[in-house]
XYZ file of C-alpha atoms in Angstrom:
584
model
C 175.151 148.728 34.383
C 172.731 146.998 36.929
C 173.272 144.204 39.012
C 171.354 142.081 37.194
C 172.709 142.554 34.060
C 176.316 141.924 35.573
C 175.646 139.343 37.065
C 173.069 137.654 34.257
C 174.085 138.720 31.707
C 177.861 139.687 32.036
C 180.234 141.089 29.165
C 183.291 140.883 31.116
C 182.537 137.887 33.088
C 184.853 137.809 35.921
C 185.060 141.216 36.218
C 181.351 141.514 36.128
C 180.508 138.464 38.441
C 183.545 140.400 40.825
C 181.566 143.475 41.120
C 178.411 141.845 42.382
C 180.199 139.695 44.642
C 181.701 142.261 46.574
C 178.668 144.261 46.834
C 175.709 142.072 46.820
C 176.276 141.096 50.648
C 178.039 144.742 51.115
C 175.486 147.071 53.935
C 177.139 150.183 52.206
C 176.428 149.665 48.803
C 173.866 151.801 47.160
C 170.603 150.453 47.561
C 169.857 149.046 43.889
C 173.156 146.665 44.084
C 173.098 145.233 46.801
C 170.468 142.420 48.500
C 168.262 143.494 51.516
C 167.729 140.023 52.900
C 168.453 135.992 51.861
C 165.699 134.156 50.808
C 165.097 130.893 53.132
C 161.422 130.266 52.384
C 159.370 128.167 49.834
C 155.803 129.866 50.487
C 154.629 132.071 48.543
C 151.545 134.472 49.255
C 148.753 134.148 52.413
C 145.884 135.192 53.107
C 145.497 137.395 56.257
C 142.439 137.646 57.764
C 140.068 137.443 54.653
C 142.448 139.911 53.368
C 143.554 139.369 49.830
C 147.396 137.993 49.183
C 150.459 138.962 51.193
C 153.775 137.708 50.953
C 155.219 135.253 53.350
C 158.318 136.043 55.084
C 161.303 135.307 53.587
C 159.619 133.757 50.623
C 160.441 135.427 46.642
C 157.852 138.178 47.209
C 159.114 138.938 50.597
C 157.792 142.821 51.439
C 161.108 143.316 54.170
C 163.608 142.258 51.496
C 161.894 144.201 48.842
C 159.385 146.488 50.606
C 155.959 147.069 50.478
C 152.631 145.991 48.689
C 151.183 149.068 50.036
C 151.845 152.536 49.870
C 152.908 153.691 53.502
C 152.115 150.437 55.686
C 153.988 147.416 56.562
C 152.606 144.002 56.371
C 150.736 144.402 59.472
C 149.298 147.424 60.046
C 151.402 148.950 62.884
C 152.999 151.356 60.577
C 149.991 153.414 58.196
C 150.228 157.060 56.817
C 153.046 158.743 55.416
C 154.179 160.471 58.934
C 155.634 156.731 59.150
C 157.120 157.463 56.362
C 160.716 155.781 56.178
C 160.168 153.381 59.756
C 160.733 150.316 59.505
C 157.522 147.820 62.044
C 159.090 146.449 65.033
C 156.545 143.382 64.674
C 157.054 142.992 61.019
C 160.515 144.345 60.056
C 158.611 145.997 56.770
C 159.383 149.558 55.698
C 157.071 151.848 55.782
C 157.630 153.316 52.263
C 156.123 152.760 48.698
C 155.462 149.804 45.834
C 158.156 151.324 43.867
C 161.311 150.329 46.505
C 159.843 146.676 44.977
C 160.936 147.839 41.048
C 164.895 147.620 42.307
C 165.354 146.168 45.597
C 166.848 142.793 45.509
C 167.444 139.719 47.802
C 170.169 136.446 47.496
C 169.904 133.124 47.316
C 172.520 131.441 49.446
C 173.690 128.565 47.764
C 176.973 125.366 48.799
C 178.236 126.812 45.783
C 177.456 126.379 42.071
C 179.027 127.207 38.932
C 178.397 130.468 36.479
C 177.253 129.512 32.616
C 178.728 132.064 31.962
C 182.420 130.630 33.174
C 182.140 127.386 31.867
C 184.275 128.223 28.548
C 186.860 130.201 30.558
C 187.209 127.585 32.794
C 187.294 125.570 29.538
C 190.053 127.484 27.441
C 192.199 127.596 30.739
C 191.823 123.788 31.134
C 192.172 122.849 27.769
C 188.596 121.366 28.081
C 185.045 121.921 26.005
C 182.962 123.616 27.911
C 179.533 120.756 28.071
C 183.149 118.430 30.450
C 182.991 121.670 32.600
C 179.717 121.693 32.912
C 179.576 118.092 33.734
C 182.166 117.871 36.299
C 180.411 121.092 37.647
C 177.054 118.861 37.633
C 179.008 116.374 39.277
C 178.291 113.797 36.224
C 181.813 113.523 35.119
C 185.519 113.549 36.731
C 188.577 115.318 36.684
C 191.291 112.449 36.331
C 194.602 113.680 35.817
C 193.841 115.589 32.153
C 190.907 112.896 31.935
C 187.917 114.296 32.447
C 186.096 110.437 32.875
C 182.095 109.758 33.262
C 180.863 109.179 36.637
C 179.707 105.980 36.331
C 183.475 105.104 36.379
C 183.992 106.437 39.556
C 184.220 104.951 42.244
C 182.101 107.902 44.654
C 184.598 106.823 48.359
C 188.022 107.605 46.415
C 187.038 109.717 43.743
C 184.407 112.264 44.816
C 186.983 115.135 45.409
C 187.981 114.906 41.635
C 184.415 116.460 40.678
C 182.394 119.370 41.164
C 183.597 122.907 42.133
C 186.317 122.259 43.939
C 188.042 120.157 41.980
C 187.416 122.280 38.969
C 188.874 125.328 41.438
C 192.113 122.836 42.446
C 192.491 122.628 38.642
C 192.852 126.070 37.891
C 195.242 126.946 40.015
C 197.129 124.286 39.074
C 197.255 125.525 35.812
C 198.550 128.495 36.697
C 195.005 130.578 35.724
C 194.017 134.229 36.921
C 193.741 134.088 40.318
C 190.056 136.408 39.909
C 189.191 132.949 37.677
C 189.470 131.220 41.018
C 188.062 133.890 42.987
C 184.506 133.501 40.768
C 184.589 129.940 39.909
C 182.569 129.153 42.537
C 179.456 131.431 43.118
C 177.797 131.443 46.933
C 175.176 134.375 46.916
C 173.154 134.449 44.191
C 170.755 137.671 43.701
C 167.433 137.378 43.482
C 165.793 140.180 40.903
C 162.751 142.458 42.125
C 159.685 141.264 42.170
C 158.972 144.235 39.688
C 160.850 142.747 37.250
C 159.444 138.929 37.702
C 155.761 140.058 37.529
C 152.327 137.728 37.946
C 150.367 136.476 35.016
C 146.680 137.707 36.603
C 143.270 136.878 35.766
C 144.046 134.527 33.043
C 140.869 131.768 33.679
C 137.535 132.611 34.577
C 137.734 130.970 37.669
C 141.102 131.862 39.203
C 141.078 132.927 41.883
C 145.246 133.765 42.855
C 146.999 135.231 39.737
C 149.561 132.934 38.763
C 152.819 133.743 39.482
C 154.222 132.646 36.166
C 157.510 130.330 34.871
C 160.077 132.986 35.417
C 158.699 132.569 39.553
C 158.822 129.318 39.031
C 161.994 128.308 38.359
C 162.996 130.916 41.392
C 160.906 128.612 43.292
C 162.429 125.515 42.755
C 165.999 127.340 42.629
C 165.602 128.397 46.126
C 163.629 124.630 47.787
C 166.345 122.436 45.770
C 169.387 124.934 47.298
C 167.310 125.024 50.916
C 167.589 121.370 50.464
C 170.734 120.873 49.437
C 172.484 123.492 52.582
C 170.627 121.275 55.339
C 171.839 117.899 53.764
C 175.780 119.138 53.706
C 174.994 119.441 57.537
C 173.703 116.114 57.918
C 177.029 114.606 56.057
C 175.466 112.312 53.885
C 177.645 109.871 51.527
C 178.918 111.514 48.539
C 176.679 110.015 46.203
C 174.186 111.399 47.705
C 175.650 115.443 47.701
C 176.368 114.452 43.821
C 173.149 114.105 43.186
C 171.392 117.161 45.074
C 174.682 119.465 42.729
C 173.387 118.259 40.007
C 169.683 119.452 40.867
C 170.750 122.414 42.289
C 173.149 123.284 39.455
C 170.360 122.527 36.319
C 168.312 125.103 38.250
C 170.928 127.510 38.580
C 171.298 127.823 34.948
C 167.909 127.186 34.804
C 167.020 130.485 36.340
C 170.227 132.417 34.716
C 168.698 131.974 31.320
C 165.282 132.957 32.379
C 166.193 135.671 34.117
C 167.521 137.466 31.070
C 164.805 135.940 28.551
C 161.478 135.176 30.601
C 159.855 132.500 29.508
C 156.465 132.412 27.636
C 153.366 131.575 29.242
C 153.107 128.378 27.550
C 150.645 125.225 28.487
C 152.805 122.993 31.067
C 152.209 120.116 29.164
C 150.945 119.530 25.172
C 147.341 119.705 23.765
C 145.382 116.114 23.144
C 146.109 114.474 19.910
C 142.339 114.043 18.329
C 141.458 110.165 18.035
C 143.015 109.131 15.333
C 141.384 105.185 15.547
C 138.540 103.938 18.323
C 140.303 104.099 21.034
C 138.854 100.632 23.515
C 138.132 100.421 26.860
C 138.380 97.887 29.508
C 136.110 96.165 30.578
C 133.876 94.856 33.770
C 136.330 93.060 35.880
C 135.446 89.122 36.474
C 135.098 89.053 39.797
C 135.378 91.601 43.382
C 138.613 91.864 45.251
C 139.078 89.770 48.753
C 138.004 92.663 51.467
C 136.373 95.060 49.008
C 133.411 96.239 51.284
C 129.615 97.098 50.583
C 130.486 100.572 51.947
C 129.099 103.307 49.075
C 132.595 104.411 47.672
C 130.912 107.084 45.050
C 128.553 109.491 44.617
C 128.021 112.368 41.957
C 125.417 114.509 40.853
C 124.537 113.897 37.457
C 121.814 116.256 37.203
C 119.761 118.876 39.377
C 117.827 115.478 40.257
C 119.624 112.257 39.595
C 122.626 111.136 41.816
C 124.728 108.359 40.984
C 125.822 106.032 44.060
C 128.383 103.749 43.568
C 129.320 100.852 46.004
C 132.116 98.049 45.193
C 129.215 95.149 43.497
C 127.212 97.758 41.953
C 126.096 101.657 41.295
C 122.705 103.080 41.101
C 121.202 105.595 39.716
C 118.617 107.093 42.059
C 116.497 110.943 41.870
C 117.392 113.062 44.809
C 114.156 111.682 47.268
C 115.416 108.668 47.223
C 113.918 106.523 44.181
C 116.074 103.467 42.084
C 115.547 104.246 38.502
C 118.043 102.297 37.438
C 121.086 99.300 38.523
C 124.213 99.278 36.341
C 126.804 96.561 37.245
C 130.282 97.377 38.680
C 132.735 97.823 37.164
C 135.932 98.537 39.362
C 135.615 102.736 39.059
C 134.137 105.912 40.226
C 132.697 108.599 37.819
C 134.690 111.120 37.593
C 133.506 113.607 35.655
C 129.881 114.039 33.542
C 129.422 114.527 29.641
C 126.050 114.875 28.078
C 123.915 111.508 28.737
C 128.018 109.906 29.613
C 129.911 109.234 32.861
C 133.759 108.887 32.857
C 135.129 106.879 34.952
C 138.644 107.178 35.162
C 139.209 106.139 39.231
C 139.584 103.052 40.691
C 138.426 102.035 43.548
C 141.339 100.251 44.622
C 144.779 98.978 42.564
C 143.530 98.391 38.998
C 144.784 94.340 39.529
C 142.970 93.750 42.478
C 139.788 93.581 39.709
C 141.647 91.098 37.675
C 143.422 88.225 37.213
C 147.206 89.464 36.695
C 147.535 88.295 33.443
C 144.250 88.873 32.045
C 144.319 92.310 33.327
C 147.653 93.140 31.412
C 146.647 91.427 28.576
C 143.258 94.015 28.787
C 144.650 97.252 29.135
C 147.248 96.164 26.004
C 146.664 99.006 23.593
C 143.014 100.672 25.387
C 141.935 103.140 27.682
C 142.247 102.173 31.328
C 139.019 103.883 32.094
C 135.346 103.531 31.721
C 132.636 105.088 30.657
C 128.946 104.633 30.766
C 126.001 105.825 28.553
C 123.203 107.078 30.832
C 120.602 106.607 28.403
C 120.912 103.138 27.701
C 122.999 102.474 31.244
C 125.450 100.178 29.185
C 129.145 101.130 29.380
C 130.959 101.484 25.834
C 133.204 98.783 24.257
C 135.132 102.495 22.939
C 136.117 105.960 24.012
C 134.201 108.214 22.780
C 135.589 111.001 19.597
C 133.801 114.028 21.579
C 134.650 113.709 25.154
C 137.789 115.314 26.875
C 140.881 113.714 25.995
C 142.750 115.143 29.276
C 143.266 113.003 32.773
C 145.059 112.490 35.481
C 146.596 109.314 36.923
C 149.775 107.985 38.506
C 152.573 107.190 36.589
C 154.843 106.253 39.311
C 153.711 106.067 43.208
C 155.895 109.733 43.543
C 154.415 111.773 40.082
C 150.610 112.601 39.346
C 150.933 112.894 35.485
C 148.905 114.796 33.022
C 147.964 112.485 30.086
C 146.067 111.828 27.332
C 143.884 109.324 27.553
C 144.411 108.555 23.481
C 147.728 108.055 23.587
C 149.179 105.485 21.488
C 146.530 103.572 21.667
C 146.673 102.587 18.024
C 150.383 101.845 17.724
C 150.150 97.852 18.555
C 151.987 98.209 21.524
C 151.629 95.829 24.057
C 154.186 97.193 26.584
C 151.482 96.313 29.832
C 151.434 100.498 30.179
C 148.464 102.525 29.741
C 148.228 104.865 27.054
C 148.705 108.289 28.748
C 151.451 106.663 29.940
C 153.076 105.696 26.636
C 152.345 109.099 25.673
C 155.230 111.127 27.645
C 153.204 112.448 30.190
C 153.973 115.737 32.156
C 154.410 115.312 35.868
C 152.187 118.109 38.143
C 154.514 120.411 39.414
C 151.799 121.042 42.583
C 151.442 118.696 45.548
C 154.321 117.592 47.556
C 156.256 113.968 47.193
C 153.207 111.758 46.844
C 150.295 113.592 45.409
C 146.786 112.799 44.579
C 144.032 113.493 42.887
C 142.000 114.680 45.803
C 138.810 116.149 44.073
C 138.145 117.469 40.717
C 134.724 120.010 39.151
C 131.539 117.681 36.920
C 133.113 118.123 33.906
C 136.672 117.215 34.685
C 138.436 120.749 33.842
C 139.149 122.079 37.172
C 141.132 119.649 39.453
C 141.946 119.625 43.045
C 145.942 118.270 43.725
C 148.494 117.397 46.162
C 149.401 115.745 49.645
C 148.026 117.376 53.241
C 147.900 121.088 53.187
C 150.019 120.612 50.143
C 147.429 121.282 47.765
C 146.377 123.189 44.985
C 143.720 123.450 42.552
C 144.600 123.558 38.684
C 142.839 124.334 35.453
C 143.487 120.754 32.885
C 143.186 122.740 29.878
C 145.408 125.687 30.525
C 147.959 124.158 33.458
C 147.552 127.201 35.634
C 146.313 126.759 39.489
C 143.124 128.704 40.146
C 143.572 128.486 43.745
C 147.185 128.089 44.798
C 147.676 126.505 47.977
C 144.139 125.822 49.217
C 142.992 127.141 52.865
C 144.196 124.299 55.935
C 141.559 122.185 57.059
C 142.380 122.295 61.327
C 138.340 121.929 62.699
C 137.115 122.661 65.683
C 133.875 122.324 67.949
C 133.229 125.719 67.386
C 133.017 126.151 64.155
C 129.292 126.379 62.542
C 128.563 122.705 61.770
C 125.485 121.276 60.351
C 124.746 117.456 62.654
C 123.681 114.841 60.442
C 122.847 112.659 63.962
C 122.863 114.068 67.452
C 124.043 110.289 68.042
C 127.065 111.551 65.947
C 128.951 114.157 68.169
C 131.636 116.827 66.448
C 134.836 113.565 66.548
C 138.340 115.007 65.580
C 139.189 111.165 65.338
C 137.658 111.627 61.731
C 139.645 114.262 60.438
C 141.470 113.699 57.763
C 139.209 109.988 56.515
C 136.797 111.295 54.791
C 135.696 111.674 51.676
C 136.964 114.908 49.386
C 134.291 116.992 47.054
C 134.574 119.843 45.574
C 132.537 122.283 43.202
C 132.027 124.997 40.833
C 129.333 127.983 41.305
C 127.869 129.522 38.090
C 129.754 132.510 39.607
C 132.630 130.674 39.250
C 134.057 130.020 42.939
C 135.292 126.492 44.651
C 132.727 124.656 46.630
C 135.878 122.311 49.021
C 134.219 119.486 50.986
C 137.710 118.581 52.564
C 139.011 115.149 54.121
C 137.883 116.769 58.044
C 134.654 117.450 56.781
C 135.281 121.094 56.334
C 133.408 122.577 53.448
C 134.898 126.111 52.183
C 135.461 128.508 48.906
C 139.434 127.063 48.952
C 140.011 130.616 51.046
C 137.231 130.450 53.898
C 135.676 128.170 56.128
C 132.069 127.624 55.511
C 130.887 125.399 58.085
C 131.567 121.850 58.362
C 129.478 118.621 59.162
C 129.478 116.674 62.170
C 129.458 113.122 60.916
C 132.032 109.887 59.090
C 131.534 110.842 55.418
C 131.795 107.913 52.855
C 131.450 109.599 49.814
C 130.062 113.217 48.639
C 129.452 115.513 45.417
C 128.220 118.875 44.616
C 125.309 119.963 42.865
C 125.621 121.188 39.081
C 125.853 124.190 41.197
C 127.603 123.445 44.105
C 124.581 124.850 46.219
C 124.075 121.160 47.122
C 125.976 118.770 48.882
C 125.335 114.952 49.064
C 127.027 112.803 51.642
C 127.319 109.021 51.900
C 127.282 107.554 55.712
C 126.773 104.815 56.950
C 124.085 103.607 54.630
C 122.333 106.713 54.334
C 122.437 109.582 51.836
C 122.123 112.958 53.235
C 121.161 116.301 51.281
C 122.917 119.625 53.036
C 122.091 123.606 51.106
C 125.102 125.519 51.087
C 124.233 128.506 52.138
C 125.256 131.379 54.311
C 122.902 129.164 56.598
C 123.772 125.576 55.874
C 120.636 122.590 56.642
C 119.889 119.682 55.946
C 117.856 119.424 52.766
C 116.193 115.672 52.590
C 118.092 111.828 53.869
C 116.864 108.360 52.049
C 118.535 105.535 52.285
C 121.369 104.083 50.359
C 120.474 101.293 48.247
C 121.265 98.210 48.157
C 123.617 96.740 50.562
C 123.900 93.099 49.580
C 126.534 92.285 47.138
C 125.106 90.093 44.640
C 127.118 87.547 42.604
C 129.361 88.730 39.367
C 129.869 85.295 38.587
């Protein structure tokens, strides 16, 4: 039997786990039954010197651990060619060999301690408990009071924390006179990580895809590695028992997930369901009755309606203008920013400030009851619609809690008459995103709303909201320097690092399905390499339909810049009407 079979689907559970325990960390064991290194990093793939993606060291695809991705070439290229076969590079630590190694070499993940799910029935038989009770104790969701299992909410964590978790199960087995071999394998502290060849990528799943998707199995392993590393660091800090118990619950759950997923790899399915068709009209929140205090008058939004028209938004109103600066129409404010265009209609799903800033609170909660908190502008009539068009995309991104960016449906349960103060998408049990750090946000989206750039700081990705598959993960960092190629908007506004991270972001998609991204530092990139930077303080920005131009709003000016090998200012005009009218 292979290492994979003995650990993830053991037939003689105790004997097989003993065998794995004995061989996994033994350097003298045969190559296909031992670990070649500990996986500690949550990083996956990184592009070096504009080459294709290469696995990050100590990650779940690491070349040092699992073997090289290129034939007879180490990671850094210092060893290249068959004459260096079986040599290990002193610089990068990668063995110069064939990629076939990645079909059989294992790594391992160090953990504080987890219970193998196949052991739960054996432990239950010895302790005369149910397998579910054993699993609950292993997760610190229950505790042993003598021979009685009690729920965790009845436990004094300061006095009884030793009666839960794996240590409690181990002590109970010893007291019950269990087989010492069972006690010895009860706590798993090194989990074998199968070779990358047994965890293949899902490649070329989208027309705009830049990176192959690692797939649900690798995502499960990545989550487990990150949680295990976090738990190890947490133990070193000696926090209160309740925190350790909470972390143990997470790690145990993720471990059981990777065991089951490795035995039966999950199919590539959408991480969120298809939005339901609108069965009855979904009402939209109306226009606000007042301007929030200190809302300002700066341009807050720009949007290319088509090749020759721009939508310019200030808190107190919006203007449809030509790319030459001629005003075509003025539209009252709705408090939200244009996020996508669908024919002759603009969808506005992002508030300029917190939604309730625009209403009295009682008025706001009454307004959103049973309504979708978006606005739709008909560009033919320059009027806001009262109900959401049934033929427009239904999916949206919003914050369910400050920490969770979620995908929901604009239709949700709008017709159910609920008056709970929640938006329809929230009531529809939206799916949290798995990307973007602690408090992810929507940084930008393409004009059709299909692709969204999400995350925080340097932990960002571009997602296809129709399939849930990342198209670019991660997006390149956006550090700036005075030596970068630059488009200078004004000689009076030289390069200033103080602007970094404080400016608008934007995203476009070329006809060749390549992304164009404006970072908050003023850098314009394709998500993988820097194209140029814009020397100005950018209040709002938008890419043209072909992403060959970008419009930016500075203090009181709209500037159009070509996005090309030789970027240049194409035109500029004064932003319309800086004076706020009364909303009364």
